CSV table of C-alpha atoms and ligand atoms in Angstrom, one decimal:
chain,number,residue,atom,x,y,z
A,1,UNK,CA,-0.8,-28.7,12.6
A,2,UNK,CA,3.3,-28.7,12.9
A,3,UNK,CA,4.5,-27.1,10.0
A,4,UNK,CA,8.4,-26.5,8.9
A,5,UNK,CA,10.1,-25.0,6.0
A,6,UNK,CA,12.8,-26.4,4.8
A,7,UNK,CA,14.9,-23.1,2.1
A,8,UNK,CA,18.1,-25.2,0.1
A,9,UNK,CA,20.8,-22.3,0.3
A,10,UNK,CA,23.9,-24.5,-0.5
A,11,UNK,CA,24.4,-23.7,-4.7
A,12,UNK,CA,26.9,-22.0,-5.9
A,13,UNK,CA,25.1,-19.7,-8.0
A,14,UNK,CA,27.3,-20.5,-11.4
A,15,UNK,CA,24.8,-19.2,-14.0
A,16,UNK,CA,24.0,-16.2,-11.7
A,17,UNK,CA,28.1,-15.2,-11.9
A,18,UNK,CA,29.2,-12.6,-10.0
A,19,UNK,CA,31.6,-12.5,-7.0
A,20,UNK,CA,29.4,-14.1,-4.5
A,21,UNK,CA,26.8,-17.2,-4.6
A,22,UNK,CA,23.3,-15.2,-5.5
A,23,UNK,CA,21.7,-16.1,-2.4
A,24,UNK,CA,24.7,-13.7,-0.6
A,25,UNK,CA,23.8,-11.0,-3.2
A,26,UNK,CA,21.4,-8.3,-2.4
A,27,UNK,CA,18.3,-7.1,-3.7
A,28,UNK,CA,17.0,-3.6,-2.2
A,29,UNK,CA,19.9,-3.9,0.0
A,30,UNK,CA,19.0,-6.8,2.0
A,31,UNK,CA,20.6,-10.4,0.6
A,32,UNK,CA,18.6,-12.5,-1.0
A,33,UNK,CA,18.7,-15.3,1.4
A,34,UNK,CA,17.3,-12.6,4.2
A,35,UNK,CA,14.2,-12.1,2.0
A,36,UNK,CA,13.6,-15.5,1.8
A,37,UNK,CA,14.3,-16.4,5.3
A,38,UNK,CA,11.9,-13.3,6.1
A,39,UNK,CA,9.5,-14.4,3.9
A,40,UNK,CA,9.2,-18.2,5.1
A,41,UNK,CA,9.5,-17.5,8.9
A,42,UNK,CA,7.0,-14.5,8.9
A,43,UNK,CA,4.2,-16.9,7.7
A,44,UNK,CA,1.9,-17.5,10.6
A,45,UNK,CA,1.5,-21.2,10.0
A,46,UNK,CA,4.9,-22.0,9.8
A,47,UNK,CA,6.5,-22.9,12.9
A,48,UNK,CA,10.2,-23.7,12.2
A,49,UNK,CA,12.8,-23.1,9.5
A,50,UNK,CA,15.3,-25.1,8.2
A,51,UNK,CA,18.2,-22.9,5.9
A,52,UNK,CA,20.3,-25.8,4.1
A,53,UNK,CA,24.0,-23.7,4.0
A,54,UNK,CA,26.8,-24.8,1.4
A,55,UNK,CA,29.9,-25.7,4.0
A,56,UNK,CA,31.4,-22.4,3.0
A,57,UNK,CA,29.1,-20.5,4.3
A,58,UNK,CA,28.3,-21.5,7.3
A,59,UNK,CA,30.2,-18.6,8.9
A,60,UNK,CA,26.6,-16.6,7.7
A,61,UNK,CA,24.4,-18.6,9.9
A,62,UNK,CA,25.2,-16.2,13.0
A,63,UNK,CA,23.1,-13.9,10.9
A,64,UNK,CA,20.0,-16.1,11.2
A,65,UNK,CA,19.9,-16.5,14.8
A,66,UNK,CA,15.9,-17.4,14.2
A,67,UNK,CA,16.3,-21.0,11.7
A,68,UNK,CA,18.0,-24.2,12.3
A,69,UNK,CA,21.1,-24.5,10.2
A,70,UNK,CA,21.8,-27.8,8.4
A,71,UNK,CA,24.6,-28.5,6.0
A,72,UNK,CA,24.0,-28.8,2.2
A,73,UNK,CA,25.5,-31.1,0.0
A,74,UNK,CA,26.7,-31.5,-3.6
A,75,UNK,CA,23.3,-31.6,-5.0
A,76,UNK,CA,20.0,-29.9,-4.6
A,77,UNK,CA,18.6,-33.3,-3.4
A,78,UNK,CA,21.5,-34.0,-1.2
A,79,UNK,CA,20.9,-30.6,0.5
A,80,UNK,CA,17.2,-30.8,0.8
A,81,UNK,CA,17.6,-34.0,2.7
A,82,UNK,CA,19.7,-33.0,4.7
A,83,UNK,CA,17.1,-30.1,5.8
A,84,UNK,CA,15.0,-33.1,6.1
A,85,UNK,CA,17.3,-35.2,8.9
A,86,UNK,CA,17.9,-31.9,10.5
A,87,UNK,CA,13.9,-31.9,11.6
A,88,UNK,CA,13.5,-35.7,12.1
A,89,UNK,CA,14.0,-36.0,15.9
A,90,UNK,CA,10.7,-33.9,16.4
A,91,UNK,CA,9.5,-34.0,13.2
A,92,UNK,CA,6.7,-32.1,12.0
A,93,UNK,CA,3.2,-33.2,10.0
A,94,UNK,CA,4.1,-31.2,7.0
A,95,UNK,CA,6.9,-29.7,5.6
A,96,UNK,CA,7.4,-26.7,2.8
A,97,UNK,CA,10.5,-26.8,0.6
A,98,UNK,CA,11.8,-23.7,-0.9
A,99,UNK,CA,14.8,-22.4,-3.0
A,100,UNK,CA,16.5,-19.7,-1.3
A,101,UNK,CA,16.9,-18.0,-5.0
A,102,UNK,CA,12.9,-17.5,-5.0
A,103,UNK,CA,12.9,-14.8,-2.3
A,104,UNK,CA,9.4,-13.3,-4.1
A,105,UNK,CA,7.4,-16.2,-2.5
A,106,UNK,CA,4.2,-14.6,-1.3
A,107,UNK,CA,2.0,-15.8,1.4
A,108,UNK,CA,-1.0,-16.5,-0.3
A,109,UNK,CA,1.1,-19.1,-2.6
A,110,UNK,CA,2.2,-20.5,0.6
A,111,UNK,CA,-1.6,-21.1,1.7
A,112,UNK,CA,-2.4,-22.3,-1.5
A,113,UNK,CA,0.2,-25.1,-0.9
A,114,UNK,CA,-0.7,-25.8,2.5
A,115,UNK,CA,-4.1,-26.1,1.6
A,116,UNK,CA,-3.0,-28.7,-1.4
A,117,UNK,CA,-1.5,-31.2,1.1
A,118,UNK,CA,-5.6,-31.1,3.0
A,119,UNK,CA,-6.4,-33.8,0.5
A,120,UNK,CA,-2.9,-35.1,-0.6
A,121,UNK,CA,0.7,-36.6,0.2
A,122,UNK,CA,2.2,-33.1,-1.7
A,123,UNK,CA,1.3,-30.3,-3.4
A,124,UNK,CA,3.8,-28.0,-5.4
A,125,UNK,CA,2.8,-24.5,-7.2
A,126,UNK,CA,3.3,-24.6,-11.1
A,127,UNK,CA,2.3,-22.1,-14.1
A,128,UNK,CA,0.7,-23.5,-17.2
A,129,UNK,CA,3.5,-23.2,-20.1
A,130,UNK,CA,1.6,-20.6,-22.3
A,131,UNK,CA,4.4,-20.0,-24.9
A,132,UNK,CA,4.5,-22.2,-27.8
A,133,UNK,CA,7.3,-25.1,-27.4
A,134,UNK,CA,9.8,-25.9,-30.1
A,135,UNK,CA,13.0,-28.4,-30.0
A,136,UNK,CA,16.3,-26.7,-31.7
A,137,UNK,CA,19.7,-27.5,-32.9
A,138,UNK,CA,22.1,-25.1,-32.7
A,139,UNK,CA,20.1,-22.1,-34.0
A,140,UNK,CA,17.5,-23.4,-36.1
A,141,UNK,CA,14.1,-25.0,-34.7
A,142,UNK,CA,13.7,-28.8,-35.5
A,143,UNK,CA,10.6,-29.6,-34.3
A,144,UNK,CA,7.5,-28.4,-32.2
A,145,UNK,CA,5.5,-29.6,-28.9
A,146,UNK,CA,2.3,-30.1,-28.2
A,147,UNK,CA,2.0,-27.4,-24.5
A,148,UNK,CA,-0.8,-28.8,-23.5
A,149,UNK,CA,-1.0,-30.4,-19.9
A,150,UNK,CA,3.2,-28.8,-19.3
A,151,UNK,CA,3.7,-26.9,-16.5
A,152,UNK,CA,6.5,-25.0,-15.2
A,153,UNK,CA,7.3,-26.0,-11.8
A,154,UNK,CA,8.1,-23.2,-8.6
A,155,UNK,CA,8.9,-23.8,-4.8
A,156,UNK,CA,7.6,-24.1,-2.0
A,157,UNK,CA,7.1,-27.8,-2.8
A,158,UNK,CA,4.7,-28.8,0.1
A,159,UNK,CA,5.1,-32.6,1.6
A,160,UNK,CA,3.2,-34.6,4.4
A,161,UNK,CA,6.6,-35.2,6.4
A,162,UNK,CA,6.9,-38.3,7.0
A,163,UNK,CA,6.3,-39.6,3.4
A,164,UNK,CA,8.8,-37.0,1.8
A,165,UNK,CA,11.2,-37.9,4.1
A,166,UNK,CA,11.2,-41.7,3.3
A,167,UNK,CA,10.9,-40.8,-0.4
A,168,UNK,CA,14.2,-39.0,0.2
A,169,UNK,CA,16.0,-42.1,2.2
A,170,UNK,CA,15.0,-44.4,-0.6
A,171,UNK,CA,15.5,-42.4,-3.6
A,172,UNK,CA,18.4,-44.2,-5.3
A,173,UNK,CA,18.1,-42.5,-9.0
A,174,UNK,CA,20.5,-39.8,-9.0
A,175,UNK,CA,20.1,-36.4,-9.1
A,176,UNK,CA,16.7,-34.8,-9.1
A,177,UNK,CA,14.9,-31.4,-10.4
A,178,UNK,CA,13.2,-31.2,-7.7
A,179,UNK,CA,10.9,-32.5,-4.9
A,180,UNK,CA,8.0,-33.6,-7.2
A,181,UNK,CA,10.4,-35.8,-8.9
A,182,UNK,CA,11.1,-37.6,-5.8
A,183,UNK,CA,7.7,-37.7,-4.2
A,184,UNK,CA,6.5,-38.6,-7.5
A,185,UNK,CA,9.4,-41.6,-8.3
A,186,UNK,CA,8.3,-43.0,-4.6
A,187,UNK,CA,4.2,-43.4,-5.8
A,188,UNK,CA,3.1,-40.3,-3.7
A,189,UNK,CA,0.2,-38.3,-5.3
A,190,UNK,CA,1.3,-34.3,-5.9
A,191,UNK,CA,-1.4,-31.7,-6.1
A,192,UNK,CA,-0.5,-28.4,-8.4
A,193,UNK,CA,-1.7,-25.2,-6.8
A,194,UNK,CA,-1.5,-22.0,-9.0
A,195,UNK,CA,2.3,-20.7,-8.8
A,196,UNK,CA,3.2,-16.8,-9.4
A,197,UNK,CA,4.5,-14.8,-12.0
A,198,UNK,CA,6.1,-12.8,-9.5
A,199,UNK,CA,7.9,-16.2,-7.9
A,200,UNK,CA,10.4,-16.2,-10.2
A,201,UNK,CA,13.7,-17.8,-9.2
A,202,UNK,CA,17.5,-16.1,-9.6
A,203,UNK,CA,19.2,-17.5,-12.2
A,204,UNK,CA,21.1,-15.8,-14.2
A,205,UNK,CA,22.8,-12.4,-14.0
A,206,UNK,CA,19.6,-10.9,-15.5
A,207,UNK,CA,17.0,-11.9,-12.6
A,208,UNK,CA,18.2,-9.4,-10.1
A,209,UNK,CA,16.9,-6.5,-12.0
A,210,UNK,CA,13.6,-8.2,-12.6
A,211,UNK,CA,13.5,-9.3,-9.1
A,212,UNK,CA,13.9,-5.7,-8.2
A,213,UNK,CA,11.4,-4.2,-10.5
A,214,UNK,CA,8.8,-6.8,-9.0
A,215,UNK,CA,10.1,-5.7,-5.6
A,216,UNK,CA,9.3,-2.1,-6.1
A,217,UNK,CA,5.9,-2.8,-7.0
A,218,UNK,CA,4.5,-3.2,-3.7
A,219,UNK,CA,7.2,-2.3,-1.7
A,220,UNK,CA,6.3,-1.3,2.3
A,221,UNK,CA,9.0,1.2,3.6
A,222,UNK,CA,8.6,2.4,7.2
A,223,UNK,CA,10.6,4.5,9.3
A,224,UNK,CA,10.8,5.0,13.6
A,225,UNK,CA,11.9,7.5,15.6
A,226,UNK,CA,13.7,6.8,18.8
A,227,UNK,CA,14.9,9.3,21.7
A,228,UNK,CA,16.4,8.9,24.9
A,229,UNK,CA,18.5,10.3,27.4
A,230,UNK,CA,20.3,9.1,30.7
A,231,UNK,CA,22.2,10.9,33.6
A,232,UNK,CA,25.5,11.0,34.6
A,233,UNK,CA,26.8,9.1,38.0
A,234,UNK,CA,30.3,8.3,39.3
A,235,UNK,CA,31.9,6.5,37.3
A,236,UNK,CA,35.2,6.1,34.8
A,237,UNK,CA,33.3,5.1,31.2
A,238,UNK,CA,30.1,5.4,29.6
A,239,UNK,CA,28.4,2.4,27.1
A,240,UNK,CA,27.5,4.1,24.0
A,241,UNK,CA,26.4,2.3,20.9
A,242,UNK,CA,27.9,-1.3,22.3
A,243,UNK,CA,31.0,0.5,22.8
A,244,UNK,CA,33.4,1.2,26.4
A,245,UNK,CA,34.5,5.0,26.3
A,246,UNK,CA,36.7,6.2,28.7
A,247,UNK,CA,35.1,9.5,30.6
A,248,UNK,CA,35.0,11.1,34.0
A,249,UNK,CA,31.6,9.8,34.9
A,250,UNK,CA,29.7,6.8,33.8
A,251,UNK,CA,25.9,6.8,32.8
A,252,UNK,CA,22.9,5.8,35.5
A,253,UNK,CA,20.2,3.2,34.2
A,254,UNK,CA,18.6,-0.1,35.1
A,255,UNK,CA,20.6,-2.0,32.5
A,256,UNK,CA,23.7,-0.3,30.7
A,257,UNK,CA,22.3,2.7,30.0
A,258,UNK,CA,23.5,3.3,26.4
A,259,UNK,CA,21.6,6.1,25.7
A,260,UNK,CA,22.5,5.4,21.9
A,261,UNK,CA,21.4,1.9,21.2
A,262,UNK,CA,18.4,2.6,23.8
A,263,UNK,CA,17.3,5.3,20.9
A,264,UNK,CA,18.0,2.8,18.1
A,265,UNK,CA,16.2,0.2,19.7
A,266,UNK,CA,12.8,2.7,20.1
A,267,UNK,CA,13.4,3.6,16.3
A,268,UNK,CA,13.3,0.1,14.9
A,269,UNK,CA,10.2,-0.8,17.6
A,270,UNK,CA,8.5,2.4,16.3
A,271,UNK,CA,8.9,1.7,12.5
A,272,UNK,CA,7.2,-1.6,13.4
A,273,UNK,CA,4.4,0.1,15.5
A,274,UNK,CA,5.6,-2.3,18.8
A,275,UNK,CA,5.4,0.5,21.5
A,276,UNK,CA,8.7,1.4,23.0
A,277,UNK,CA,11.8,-0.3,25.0
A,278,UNK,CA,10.0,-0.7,28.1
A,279,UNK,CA,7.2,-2.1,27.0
A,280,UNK,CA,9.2,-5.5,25.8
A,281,UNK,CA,11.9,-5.5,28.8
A,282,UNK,CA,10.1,-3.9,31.9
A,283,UNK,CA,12.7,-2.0,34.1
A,284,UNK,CA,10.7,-3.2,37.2
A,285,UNK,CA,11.9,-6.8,35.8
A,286,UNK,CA,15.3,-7.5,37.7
A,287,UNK,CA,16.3,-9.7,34.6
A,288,UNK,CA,17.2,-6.3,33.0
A,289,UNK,CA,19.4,-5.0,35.7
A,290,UNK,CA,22.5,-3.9,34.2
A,291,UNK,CA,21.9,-6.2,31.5
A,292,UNK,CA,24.0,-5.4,28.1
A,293,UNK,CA,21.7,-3.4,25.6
A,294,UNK,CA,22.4,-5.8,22.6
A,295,UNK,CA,19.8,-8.1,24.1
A,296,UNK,CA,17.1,-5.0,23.5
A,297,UNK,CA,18.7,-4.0,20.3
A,298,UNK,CA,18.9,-7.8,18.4
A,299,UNK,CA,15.2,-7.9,19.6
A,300,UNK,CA,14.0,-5.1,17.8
A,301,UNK,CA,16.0,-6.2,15.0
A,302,UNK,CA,14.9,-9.8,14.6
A,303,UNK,CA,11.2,-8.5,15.3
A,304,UNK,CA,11.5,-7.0,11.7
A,305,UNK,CA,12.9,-9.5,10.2
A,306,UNK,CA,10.2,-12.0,11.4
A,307,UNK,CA,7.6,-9.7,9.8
A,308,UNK,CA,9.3,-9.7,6.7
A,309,UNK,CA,11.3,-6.2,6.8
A,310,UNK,CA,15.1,-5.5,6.2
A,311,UNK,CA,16.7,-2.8,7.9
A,312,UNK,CA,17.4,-0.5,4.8
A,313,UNK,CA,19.7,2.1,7.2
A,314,UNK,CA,19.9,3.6,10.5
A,315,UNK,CA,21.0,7.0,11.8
A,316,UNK,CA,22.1,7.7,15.3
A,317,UNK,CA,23.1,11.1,16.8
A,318,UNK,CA,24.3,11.1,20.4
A,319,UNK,CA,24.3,14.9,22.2
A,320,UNK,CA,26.7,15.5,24.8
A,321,UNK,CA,29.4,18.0,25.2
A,322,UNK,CA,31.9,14.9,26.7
A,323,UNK,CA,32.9,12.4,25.6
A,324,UNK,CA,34.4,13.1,22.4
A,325,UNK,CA,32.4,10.7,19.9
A,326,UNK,CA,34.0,10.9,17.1
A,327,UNK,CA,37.4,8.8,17.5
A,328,UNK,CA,35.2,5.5,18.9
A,329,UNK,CA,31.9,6.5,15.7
A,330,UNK,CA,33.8,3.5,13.3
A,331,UNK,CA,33.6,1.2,16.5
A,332,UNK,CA,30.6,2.0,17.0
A,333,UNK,CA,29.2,1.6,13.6
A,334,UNK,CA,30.9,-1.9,13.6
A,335,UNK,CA,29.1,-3.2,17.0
A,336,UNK,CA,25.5,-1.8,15.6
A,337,UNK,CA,26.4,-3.6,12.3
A,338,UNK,CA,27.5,-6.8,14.4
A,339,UNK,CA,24.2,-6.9,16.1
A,340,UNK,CA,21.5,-6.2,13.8
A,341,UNK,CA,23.4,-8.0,11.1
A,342,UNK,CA,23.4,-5.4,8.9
A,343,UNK,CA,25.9,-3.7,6.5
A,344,UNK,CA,28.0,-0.8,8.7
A,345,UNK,CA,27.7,1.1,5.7
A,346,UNK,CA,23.9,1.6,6.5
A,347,UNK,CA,24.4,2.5,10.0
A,348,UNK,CA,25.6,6.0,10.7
A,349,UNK,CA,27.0,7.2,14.4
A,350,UNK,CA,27.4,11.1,14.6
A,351,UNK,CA,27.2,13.8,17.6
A,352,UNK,CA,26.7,16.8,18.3
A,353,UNK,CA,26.7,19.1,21.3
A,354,UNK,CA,24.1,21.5,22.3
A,355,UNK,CA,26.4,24.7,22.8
A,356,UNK,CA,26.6,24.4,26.4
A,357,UNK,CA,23.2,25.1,26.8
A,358,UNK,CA,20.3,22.8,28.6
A,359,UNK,CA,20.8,19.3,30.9
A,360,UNK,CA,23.0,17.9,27.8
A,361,UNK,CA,25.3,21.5,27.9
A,362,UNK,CA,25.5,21.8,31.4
A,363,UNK,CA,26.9,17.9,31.3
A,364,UNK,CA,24.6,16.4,33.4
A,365,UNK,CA,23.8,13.2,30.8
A,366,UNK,CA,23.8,12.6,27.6
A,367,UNK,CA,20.8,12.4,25.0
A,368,UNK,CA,20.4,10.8,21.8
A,369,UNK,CA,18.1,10.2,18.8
A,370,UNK,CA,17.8,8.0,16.6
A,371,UNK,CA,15.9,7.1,12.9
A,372,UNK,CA,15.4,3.6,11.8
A,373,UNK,CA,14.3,2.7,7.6
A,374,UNK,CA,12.7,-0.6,7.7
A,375,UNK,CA,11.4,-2.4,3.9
A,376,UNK,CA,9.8,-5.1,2.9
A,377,UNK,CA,8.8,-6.5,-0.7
B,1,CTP,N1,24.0,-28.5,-4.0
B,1,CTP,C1,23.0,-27.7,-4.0
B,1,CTP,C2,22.5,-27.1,-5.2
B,1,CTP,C3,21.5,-26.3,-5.2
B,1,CTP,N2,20.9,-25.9,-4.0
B,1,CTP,C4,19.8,-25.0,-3.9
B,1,CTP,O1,18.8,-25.3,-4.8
B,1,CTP,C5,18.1,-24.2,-5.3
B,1,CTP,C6,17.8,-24.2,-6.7
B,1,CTP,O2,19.0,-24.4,-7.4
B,1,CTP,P1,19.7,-23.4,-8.5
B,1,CTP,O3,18.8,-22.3,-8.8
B,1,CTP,O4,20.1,-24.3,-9.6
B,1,CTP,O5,20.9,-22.8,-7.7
B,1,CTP,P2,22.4,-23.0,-7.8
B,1,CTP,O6,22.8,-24.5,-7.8
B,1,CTP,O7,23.0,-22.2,-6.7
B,1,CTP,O8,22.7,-22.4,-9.2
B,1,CTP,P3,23.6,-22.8,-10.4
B,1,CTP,O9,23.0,-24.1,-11.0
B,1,CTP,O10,23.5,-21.7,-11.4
B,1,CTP,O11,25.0,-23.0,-9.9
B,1,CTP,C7,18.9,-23.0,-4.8
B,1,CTP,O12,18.2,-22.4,-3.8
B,1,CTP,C8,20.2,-23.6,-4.4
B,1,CTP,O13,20.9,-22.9,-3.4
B,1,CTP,C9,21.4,-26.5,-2.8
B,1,CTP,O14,20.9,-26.2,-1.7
B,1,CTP,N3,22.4,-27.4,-2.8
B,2,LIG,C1,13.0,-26.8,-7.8
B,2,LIG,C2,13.0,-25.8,-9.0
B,2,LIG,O1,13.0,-24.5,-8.4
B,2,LIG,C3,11.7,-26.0,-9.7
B,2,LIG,O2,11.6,-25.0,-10.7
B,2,LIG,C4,14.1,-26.0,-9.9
B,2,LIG,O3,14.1,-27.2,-10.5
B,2,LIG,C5,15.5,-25.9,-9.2
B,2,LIG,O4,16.4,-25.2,-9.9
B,2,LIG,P1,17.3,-25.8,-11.1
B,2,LIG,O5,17.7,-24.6,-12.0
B,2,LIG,O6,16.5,-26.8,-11.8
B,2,LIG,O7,18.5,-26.4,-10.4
């Protein structure tokens, strides 16, 4: 069974206020929008993602290398179809659609909705309104409501492809709550699975706490060590951390040999117990010949985000005597940011030397180690 997720990213976020749309907002410190992308595309079933971007912001997609982008439009409906055009040369048999402000979405409610859609054309989690339901004016109550049989309605909304995706083409009525509404307004059958407490959207300022406090709940931290250390050669400039630096000598490896990002790299592969460098690019494999060490580094780093983790901060020290680190640590700090697409200011770059005494003293390489934080919520 083919199965996409389509996450609407393109609001603006107005009752949330603040300086940036809430998706671009951060919870933990990762952004909402990269625990909802983690969250969608670390579910085994789900082959493909979809992340519906408001024009604006499609400079952000470089940070989702993983999902298809598509471009939103002025409403939630407008956007979600045009996650739905964005699959429709291959399409798939079903298709999940989420609201990037509902980054709590666990995988169990996911099951439940695939499992909806065995014996119908949707199915869409929802809790049973428990609270009693009044109507108001202004501030005084002017009537009450009978709750049985309401339900308040949550994402993923789950769809047999196909017939979503015509539901959308014909749907002439406006704008829509959601994806029920449209399924429904086109004759097609929508199970309710049980929704979560805990899948609350982001709505207004308030939410991120809450959000937060769920988070912290169950919250998996994880942290990796990495070392590594290669020898000098002739040569006029050593890699380290993505970054050219003049010296007398350059460093001797199979690919670039920077020694620093080789360290990071083990310390993000052992926080996600996934064995070591070597293990995913062989050096007996030519490809990796003096290949640039971004390709190892964005691998580790997209690993854990598939699984659902957020790289919370990273510390680098590189040991040598020579080079000087120091003038090129900002440069370097901005190359490590620029490839795991994280904040510089949760990537630190220091040295030290070894008082002239051992391999790294006597200058014959240059060593490094390296700590990697990895959550998830
Ligand atoms: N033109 C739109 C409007 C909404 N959405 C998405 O639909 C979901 C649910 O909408 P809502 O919570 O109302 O988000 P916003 O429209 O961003 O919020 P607000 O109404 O406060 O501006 C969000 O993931 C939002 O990004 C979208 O993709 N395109
Ligand atoms: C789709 C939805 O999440 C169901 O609860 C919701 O309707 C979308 O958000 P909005 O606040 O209604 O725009």
């Amino acid at each position: 069974m083919d199965i996409a997720a389509i996450i609407v990213a393109a609001g603006r976020g107005t009752r949330a206020g603040g300086d940036l749309p809430k998706q671009w907002r951060r919870l933990k410190g990762a952004r909402v929008a990269d625990w909802t992308v983690a969250a969608l595309s670390s579910h085994p079933a789900i082959g493909r993602v979809v992340l519906v971007l408001h024009p604006d912001d499609l400079g952000q997609a470089a940070g989702f290398p993983e999902v298809i982008i598509a471009t939103g439009g002025a409403t939630r409906d407008a956007s979600v179809r045009a996650g739905l055009e964005a699959l429709a040369d291959d399409p798939p048999d079903l298709v999940l659609i989420h609201d990037v402000a509902r980054p709590l979405v666990s995988a169990a409610l996911i099951d439940r909705v695939i499992a909806g859609l065995a014996h119908s054309a949707g199915a869409a989690p929802a809790l049973a309104v428990t609270d009693a339901l009044w109507t108001g004016a202004g501030d005084r109550v002017t009537g009450t409501r009978d709750r049985a049989g309401l339900f308040r309605a949550q994402t993923p909304q789950g769809f047999r492809f196909a017939a979503i995706f015509a539901a959308h083409r014909g749907h002439k009525g406006g704008p829509a709550a959601d994806d029920v509404a449209i399924a429904r307004a086109a004759g097609l059958d929508v199970a309710i699975v049980e929704g979560e407490e805990r899948n609350l959207k982001i709505t207004g300022p308030e939410d991120f706490a809450r959000a937060e406090a769920l988070m912290g709940k169950t919250m998996d931290i994880r942290t990796g060590q990495g070392f590594d250390v290669h020898a000098f050669e002739p040569g006029d400039r050593v890699i380290l951390c993505g970054v050219p630096v003049p010296h007398d000598r350059a460093l001797k490896g199979h690919s670039d040999a920077d020694v620093g990002m080789h360290a990071l790299t083990d310390a993000i592969y052992g926080a996600l117990a996934e064995g070591d460098i070597g293990q995913h690019f062989p050096p007996s494999d030519p490809r990796w010949k003096g290949a640039a060490s971004d390709i190892f580094l964005r691998h580790a780093a997209e690993l854990a985000r598939s699984r659902g983790y957020a790289i919370a901060n990273v510390d680098v020290t590189l040991i040598c005597e020579q080079p000087k680190i120091g003038p090129h640590a900002g440069a370097m700090r901005a190359e490590l940011a620029r490839i795991t697409g994280i904040d510089p200011d949760r990537i630190s770059v220091k040295a030290t030397t070894s008082e002239r005494l051992g391999f790294t003293g006597r200058q014959e390489g240059i060593a490094a180690l390296a700590l990697a934080t990895l959550v998830k919520a």
